[in-house]
Amino acid sequence: MYGFDNYNTFNEVGYYYLYDKKQVDDAIAIFEYNVALFPTSGTIVDSLAEGYLKKGDKKKALYYYKRSIELGYMDNSGAKKVIEELEK
């Protein structure tokens, strides 16, 4: 059973749907809800960006990767690389 008292646990569920179950739309819905619960978490916003990238929605992925950097996501080097690729 999952406890949803912090964003990490809920984020793990999103990644489970994104990669293990290959249900991208469900993963995005989970990430969007997590962003609504924790709007200042760059980590969560980065996960939502990853979901949109996996779906092929480059416009939304770019927006959320940039937003994760604005929020000070600690490992933004990966996000910066993706942003560079998406802006080409």
Tab-separated table of N, CA and C in Angstrom:
chain	number	residue	atom	x	y	z
A	1	MET	N	0.847	-1.182	0.000
A	1	MET	CA	0.000	0.000	0.000
A	1	MET	C	0.883	1.233	0.000
A	2	TYR	N	0.513	2.196	-0.809
A	2	TYR	CA	1.270	3.435	-0.887
A	2	TYR	C	0.723	4.466	0.085
A	3	GLY	N	1.620	5.230	0.669
A	3	GLY	CA	1.238	6.393	1.462
A	3	GLY	C	1.612	7.628	0.660
A	4	PHE	N	0.690	8.528	0.513
A	4	PHE	CA	0.929	9.692	-0.346
A	4	PHE	C	1.167	10.958	0.470
A	5	ASP	N	2.010	10.849	1.485
A	5	ASP	CA	2.282	11.997	2.327
A	5	ASP	C	3.434	12.852	1.808
A	6	ASN	N	4.112	12.385	0.782
A	6	ASN	CA	5.151	13.206	0.166
A	6	ASN	C	5.171	12.939	-1.335
A	7	TYR	N	5.801	13.820	-2.065
A	7	TYR	CA	5.761	13.719	-3.526
A	7	TYR	C	6.563	12.543	-4.078
A	8	ASN	N	7.550	12.067	-3.350
A	8	ASN	CA	8.384	10.979	-3.865
A	8	ASN	C	7.604	9.688	-4.075
A	9	THR	N	6.776	9.334	-3.126
A	9	THR	CA	6.016	8.094	-3.242
A	9	THR	C	5.064	8.159	-4.426
A	10	PHE	N	4.354	9.266	-4.541
A	10	PHE	CA	3.415	9.429	-5.638
A	10	PHE	C	4.159	9.459	-6.975
A	11	ASN	N	5.327	10.056	-6.982
A	11	ASN	CA	6.132	10.117	-8.200
A	11	ASN	C	6.555	8.714	-8.646
A	12	GLU	N	6.878	7.864	-7.694
A	12	GLU	CA	7.234	6.474	-8.018
A	12	GLU	C	6.084	5.765	-8.727
A	13	VAL	N	4.869	6.039	-8.299
A	13	VAL	CA	3.703	5.442	-8.944
A	13	VAL	C	3.609	5.935	-10.391
A	14	GLY	N	3.854	7.232	-10.589
A	14	GLY	CA	3.839	7.783	-11.947
A	14	GLY	C	4.861	7.113	-12.841
A	15	TYR	N	6.064	6.912	-12.327
A	15	TYR	CA	7.101	6.242	-13.123
A	15	TYR	C	6.770	4.774	-13.377
A	16	TYR	N	6.106	4.146	-12.439
A	16	TYR	CA	5.654	2.765	-12.639
A	16	TYR	C	4.728	2.697	-13.857
A	17	TYR	N	3.799	3.636	-13.922
A	17	TYR	CA	2.882	3.656	-15.070
A	17	TYR	C	3.607	4.068	-16.354
A	18	LEU	N	4.559	4.965	-16.248
A	18	LEU	CA	5.261	5.457	-17.430
A	18	LEU	C	6.136	4.375	-18.059
A	19	TYR	N	6.916	3.680	-17.250
A	19	TYR	CA	7.904	2.748	-17.801
A	19	TYR	C	7.535	1.270	-17.655
A	20	ASP	N	7.003	0.886	-16.521
A	20	ASP	CA	6.690	-0.532	-16.327
A	20	ASP	C	5.406	-0.942	-17.051
A	21	LYS	N	4.376	-0.149	-16.894
A	21	LYS	CA	3.090	-0.481	-17.507
A	21	LYS	C	2.925	0.123	-18.902
A	22	LYS	N	3.812	1.060	-19.258
A	22	LYS	CA	3.767	1.715	-20.581
A	22	LYS	C	2.423	2.424	-20.809
A	23	GLN	N	1.866	2.978	-19.750
A	23	GLN	CA	0.608	3.724	-19.821
A	23	GLN	C	0.924	5.202	-19.614
A	24	VAL	N	1.370	5.822	-20.696
A	24	VAL	CA	1.888	7.184	-20.641
A	24	VAL	C	0.825	8.176	-20.183
A	25	ASP	N	-0.374	8.084	-20.724
A	25	ASP	CA	-1.422	9.032	-20.334
A	25	ASP	C	-1.766	8.926	-18.849
A	26	ASP	N	-1.784	7.718	-18.322
A	26	ASP	CA	-2.042	7.538	-16.893
A	26	ASP	C	-0.901	8.122	-16.063
A	27	ALA	N	0.320	7.913	-16.519
A	27	ALA	CA	1.476	8.470	-15.811
A	27	ALA	C	1.404	9.989	-15.798
A	28	ILE	N	1.064	10.576	-16.930
A	28	ILE	CA	0.953	12.036	-17.002
A	28	ILE	C	-0.124	12.536	-16.042
A	29	ALA	N	-1.244	11.839	-15.980
A	29	ALA	CA	-2.309	12.239	-15.056
A	29	ALA	C	-1.813	12.214	-13.611
A	30	ILE	N	-1.041	11.204	-13.262
A	30	ILE	CA	-0.482	11.113	-11.914
A	30	ILE	C	0.502	12.244	-11.669
A	31	PHE	N	1.387	12.486	-12.631
A	31	PHE	CA	2.353	13.579	-12.479
A	31	PHE	C	1.651	14.932	-12.388
A	32	GLU	N	0.611	15.143	-13.189
A	32	GLU	CA	-0.124	16.417	-13.135
A	32	GLU	C	-0.759	16.612	-11.755
A	33	TYR	N	-1.340	15.557	-11.225
A	33	TYR	CA	-1.936	15.644	-9.894
A	33	TYR	C	-0.872	15.930	-8.849
A	34	ASN	N	0.279	15.293	-8.987
A	34	ASN	CA	1.382	15.517	-8.056
A	34	ASN	C	1.872	16.959	-8.140
A	35	VAL	N	1.932	17.514	-9.341
A	35	VAL	CA	2.318	18.925	-9.501
A	35	VAL	C	1.285	19.827	-8.834
A	36	ALA	N	0.014	19.472	-8.948
A	36	ALA	CA	-1.033	20.266	-8.286
A	36	ALA	C	-0.863	20.234	-6.767
A	37	LEU	N	-0.443	19.082	-6.241
A	37	LEU	CA	-0.231	18.957	-4.795
A	37	LEU	C	1.049	19.639	-4.328
A	38	PHE	N	2.089	19.583	-5.170
A	38	PHE	CA	3.408	20.118	-4.811
A	38	PHE	C	3.923	21.014	-5.940
A	39	PRO	N	3.301	22.173	-6.164
A	39	PRO	CA	3.616	23.001	-7.330
A	39	PRO	C	5.008	23.629	-7.328
A	40	THR	N	5.676	23.638	-6.205
A	40	THR	CA	7.003	24.254	-6.161
A	40	THR	C	8.142	23.233	-6.201
A	41	SER	N	7.800	21.979	-6.459
A	41	SER	CA	8.827	20.938	-6.534
A	41	SER	C	9.348	20.805	-7.966
A	42	GLY	N	10.577	21.214	-8.168
A	42	GLY	CA	11.195	21.065	-9.478
A	42	GLY	C	11.321	19.611	-9.897
A	43	THR	N	11.488	18.732	-8.935
A	43	THR	CA	11.591	17.301	-9.215
A	43	THR	C	10.304	16.777	-9.851
A	44	ILE	N	9.176	17.159	-9.287
A	44	ILE	CA	7.884	16.692	-9.780
A	44	ILE	C	7.589	17.290	-11.146
A	45	VAL	N	7.897	18.556	-11.311
A	45	VAL	CA	7.675	19.213	-12.609
A	45	VAL	C	8.545	18.564	-13.677
A	46	ASP	N	9.767	18.192	-13.326
A	46	ASP	CA	10.656	17.501	-14.248
A	46	ASP	C	10.064	16.144	-14.654
A	47	SER	N	9.450	15.453	-13.715
A	47	SER	CA	8.817	14.169	-14.031
A	47	SER	C	7.670	14.352	-15.011
A	48	LEU	N	6.883	15.399	-14.816
A	48	LEU	CA	5.789	15.687	-15.743
A	48	LEU	C	6.348	15.984	-17.130
A	49	ALA	N	7.437	16.731	-17.193
A	49	ALA	CA	8.082	17.015	-18.477
A	49	ALA	C	8.511	15.712	-19.151
A	50	GLU	N	9.060	14.804	-18.375
A	50	GLU	CA	9.495	13.515	-18.919
A	50	GLU	C	8.313	12.719	-19.476
A	51	GLY	N	7.195	12.784	-18.779
A	51	GLY	CA	5.993	12.116	-19.269
A	51	GLY	C	5.542	12.681	-20.607
A	52	TYR	N	5.516	14.003	-20.700
A	52	TYR	CA	5.119	14.624	-21.965
A	52	TYR	C	6.111	14.328	-23.085
A	53	LEU	N	7.385	14.272	-22.755
A	53	LEU	CA	8.379	13.932	-23.766
A	53	LEU	C	8.150	12.506	-24.264
A	54	LYS	N	7.893	11.600	-23.348
A	54	LYS	CA	7.636	10.195	-23.718
A	54	LYS	C	6.393	10.090	-24.607
A	55	LYS	N	5.424	10.954	-24.352
A	55	LYS	CA	4.198	10.963	-25.153
A	55	LYS	C	4.431	11.559	-26.540
A	56	GLY	N	5.483	12.386	-26.654
A	56	GLY	CA	5.767	13.040	-27.920
A	56	GLY	C	5.250	14.461	-27.987
A	57	ASP	N	4.774	14.986	-26.859
A	57	ASP	CA	4.287	16.365	-26.801
A	57	ASP	C	5.466	17.271	-26.445
A	58	LYS	N	6.200	17.651	-27.483
A	58	LYS	CA	7.434	18.410	-27.273
A	58	LYS	C	7.174	19.792	-26.690
A	59	LYS	N	6.073	20.419	-27.076
A	59	LYS	CA	5.759	21.761	-26.581
A	59	LYS	C	5.569	21.754	-25.060
A	60	LYS	N	4.768	20.823	-24.567
A	60	LYS	CA	4.548	20.743	-23.121
A	60	LYS	C	5.798	20.266	-22.401
A	61	ALA	N	6.529	19.329	-22.999
A	61	ALA	CA	7.765	18.856	-22.377
A	61	ALA	C	8.739	20.014	-22.206
A	62	LEU	N	8.898	20.815	-23.240
A	62	LEU	CA	9.802	21.960	-23.177
A	62	LEU	C	9.373	22.926	-22.081
A	63	TYR	N	8.077	23.231	-22.037
A	63	TYR	CA	7.562	24.144	-21.019
A	63	TYR	C	7.889	23.638	-19.611
A	64	TYR	N	7.599	22.374	-19.350
A	64	TYR	CA	7.800	21.848	-17.999
A	64	TYR	C	9.276	21.623	-17.657
A	65	TYR	N	10.106	21.298	-18.631
A	65	TYR	CA	11.545	21.218	-18.335
A	65	TYR	C	12.077	22.601	-17.946
A	66	LYS	N	11.658	23.631	-18.674
A	66	LYS	CA	12.086	24.987	-18.317
A	66	LYS	C	11.568	25.378	-16.941
A	67	ARG	N	10.341	25.005	-16.660
A	67	ARG	CA	9.753	25.316	-15.355
A	67	ARG	C	10.516	24.603	-14.233
A	68	SER	N	10.949	23.378	-14.464
A	68	SER	CA	11.685	22.649	-13.424
A	68	SER	C	12.998	23.352	-13.098
A	69	ILE	N	13.623	23.916	-14.121
A	69	ILE	CA	14.862	24.661	-13.889
A	69	ILE	C	14.583	25.937	-13.107
A	70	GLU	N	13.492	26.631	-13.471
A	70	GLU	CA	13.101	27.841	-12.731
A	70	GLU	C	12.890	27.547	-11.249
A	71	LEU	N	12.377	26.364	-10.958
A	71	LEU	CA	12.101	25.974	-9.582
A	71	LEU	C	13.339	25.446	-8.863
A	72	GLY	N	14.458	25.402	-9.575
A	72	GLY	CA	15.707	24.998	-8.949
A	72	GLY	C	15.887	23.507	-8.829
A	73	TYR	N	15.352	22.765	-9.786
A	73	TYR	CA	15.532	21.315	-9.758
A	73	TYR	C	17.014	21.005	-9.648
A	74	MET	N	17.386	20.170	-8.698
A	74	MET	CA	18.793	19.961	-8.349
A	74	MET	C	19.639	19.353	-9.459
A	75	ASP	N	19.070	18.538	-10.320
A	75	ASP	CA	19.840	17.914	-11.387
A	75	ASP	C	19.346	18.435	-12.729
A	76	ASN	N	19.514	19.721	-12.925
A	76	ASN	CA	18.966	20.319	-14.138
A	76	ASN	C	19.865	20.172	-15.354
A	77	SER	N	21.008	19.516	-15.225
A	77	SER	CA	21.881	19.318	-16.387
A	77	SER	C	21.187	18.444	-17.427
A	78	GLY	N	20.470	17.431	-16.983
A	78	GLY	CA	19.718	16.578	-17.909
A	78	GLY	C	18.606	17.362	-18.579
A	79	ALA	N	17.910	18.172	-17.800
A	79	ALA	CA	16.831	18.993	-18.348
A	79	ALA	C	17.386	19.980	-19.366
A	80	LYS	N	18.528	20.549	-19.079
A	80	LYS	CA	19.135	21.512	-20.017
A	80	LYS	C	19.475	20.846	-21.344
A	81	LYS	N	19.970	19.621	-21.295
A	81	LYS	CA	20.279	18.892	-22.538
A	81	LYS	C	19.014	18.648	-23.345
A	82	VAL	N	17.950	18.243	-22.663
A	82	VAL	CA	16.687	17.988	-23.357
A	82	VAL	C	16.145	19.280	-23.948
A	83	ILE	N	16.226	20.365	-23.209
A	83	ILE	CA	15.760	21.665	-23.704
A	83	ILE	C	16.514	22.047	-24.972
A	84	GLU	N	17.829	21.867	-24.967
A	84	GLU	CA	18.626	22.172	-26.155
A	84	GLU	C	18.150	21.358	-27.359
A	85	GLU	N	17.897	20.082	-27.146
A	85	GLU	CA	17.422	19.213	-28.233
A	85	GLU	C	16.045	19.637	-28.736
A	86	LEU	N	15.157	19.976	-27.805
A	86	LEU	CA	13.801	20.345	-28.186
A	86	LEU	C	13.744	21.696	-28.902
A	87	GLU	N	14.703	22.553	-28.600
A	87	GLU	CA	14.697	23.891	-29.216
A	87	GLU	C	15.374	23.912	-30.579
A	88	LYS	N	15.941	22.801	-31.025
A	88	LYS	CA	16.599	22.744	-32.330
A	88	LYS	C	15.589	22.799	-33.450
